[in-house]
């Protein structure tokens, strides 16, 4: 449909979030990266945890998702990083055109 995908990941440090955002934008693998402070509750290695994190939404062309996911995997500090793909089935046509142009290499 729109050809836009959102890569979702979390990190525990705002500097790392910004570094991932800059790397994705510099490589033109993302048109926009939103960074949100959140609190995550989860079980890791049998232990319940509740910690502050930063949630990143990286808007990318679907065809660039694999390269973006690899960039995140390489630079991420977590042993098992969250890397989720959300395909956009509808989008504002003007926003979509901007996102595609912003990631044109």
XYZ file of C-alpha atoms in Angstrom:
105
model
C 0.000 0.000 0.000
C 1.905 3.023 1.261
C 5.340 1.421 1.380
C 6.015 2.924 4.805
C 7.118 0.925 7.847
C 7.847 1.924 11.426
C 10.703 0.304 13.294
C 10.041 0.300 17.039
C 12.834 -0.143 19.561
C 13.676 0.835 23.137
C 16.921 1.858 24.828
C 17.749 2.768 28.417
C 19.729 5.918 27.689
C 18.669 9.150 25.969
C 22.121 9.631 24.436
C 21.879 6.183 22.830
C 18.387 7.031 21.552
C 19.689 10.206 19.954
C 22.708 8.402 18.497
C 20.466 5.754 16.902
C 18.204 8.489 15.528
C 21.135 10.433 14.055
C 22.634 7.283 12.509
C 19.318 6.319 10.879
C 18.704 9.842 9.583
C 22.283 10.312 8.345
C 22.089 7.028 6.428
C 18.704 8.152 5.004
C 17.170 4.926 6.312
C 14.570 6.863 8.319
C 12.667 10.026 7.459
C 11.781 10.781 11.068
C 12.589 9.322 14.474
C 10.440 10.087 17.476
C 11.910 9.553 20.938
C 9.509 9.114 23.859
C 10.438 8.678 27.541
C 8.522 5.690 28.939
C 8.481 3.244 31.851
C 8.769 -0.421 30.845
C 7.598 -3.359 32.955
C 8.856 -6.767 31.858
C 10.382 -10.046 32.921
C 14.042 -10.588 31.999
C 15.866 -13.806 32.897
C 13.178 -14.698 35.441
C 13.283 -11.339 37.202
C 10.429 -8.817 37.109
C 11.707 -5.366 36.205
C 10.327 -1.859 35.940
C 12.685 0.695 34.444
C 12.721 3.979 32.540
C 13.469 3.621 28.846
C 13.247 5.609 25.645
C 10.912 4.363 22.911
C 11.925 5.108 19.327
C 9.560 5.147 16.364
C 11.608 5.215 13.166
C 9.650 5.928 9.971
C 11.209 4.188 6.967
C 10.382 3.025 3.483
C 9.380 -0.629 3.592
C 12.190 -1.496 1.197
C 14.731 0.042 3.616
C 13.448 -1.726 6.727
C 15.994 -4.558 6.602
C 18.936 -2.162 6.373
C 17.486 -0.019 9.172
C 16.949 -3.071 11.387
C 20.563 -4.125 10.783
C 21.848 -0.648 11.668
C 19.848 -0.736 14.926
C 21.040 -4.289 15.694
C 24.703 -3.292 15.184
C 24.537 -0.148 17.318
C 22.117 -1.254 20.047
C 23.511 -1.835 23.530
C 20.963 -4.468 24.638
C 21.760 -8.172 24.547
C 18.356 -8.806 22.950
C 17.036 -5.530 21.509
C 13.388 -5.022 20.708
C 13.162 -4.494 16.956
C 9.583 -4.544 15.701
C 8.200 -3.748 12.256
C 4.824 -2.053 11.946
C 3.622 -1.705 8.365
C 1.594 1.410 7.631
C -1.520 0.495 5.668
C -2.779 4.064 5.268
C -1.043 7.423 5.453
C -1.594 11.064 4.653
C -0.421 11.170 1.017
C 1.526 14.400 1.615
C 3.319 12.891 4.631
C 4.084 9.741 2.681
C 5.527 11.760 -0.215
C 7.701 13.719 2.236
C 8.944 10.527 3.951
C 9.857 8.935 0.639
C 11.669 12.076 -0.514
C 13.513 12.396 2.823
C 14.925 8.887 2.475
C 15.864 9.117 -1.193
C 19.546 8.244 -1.539
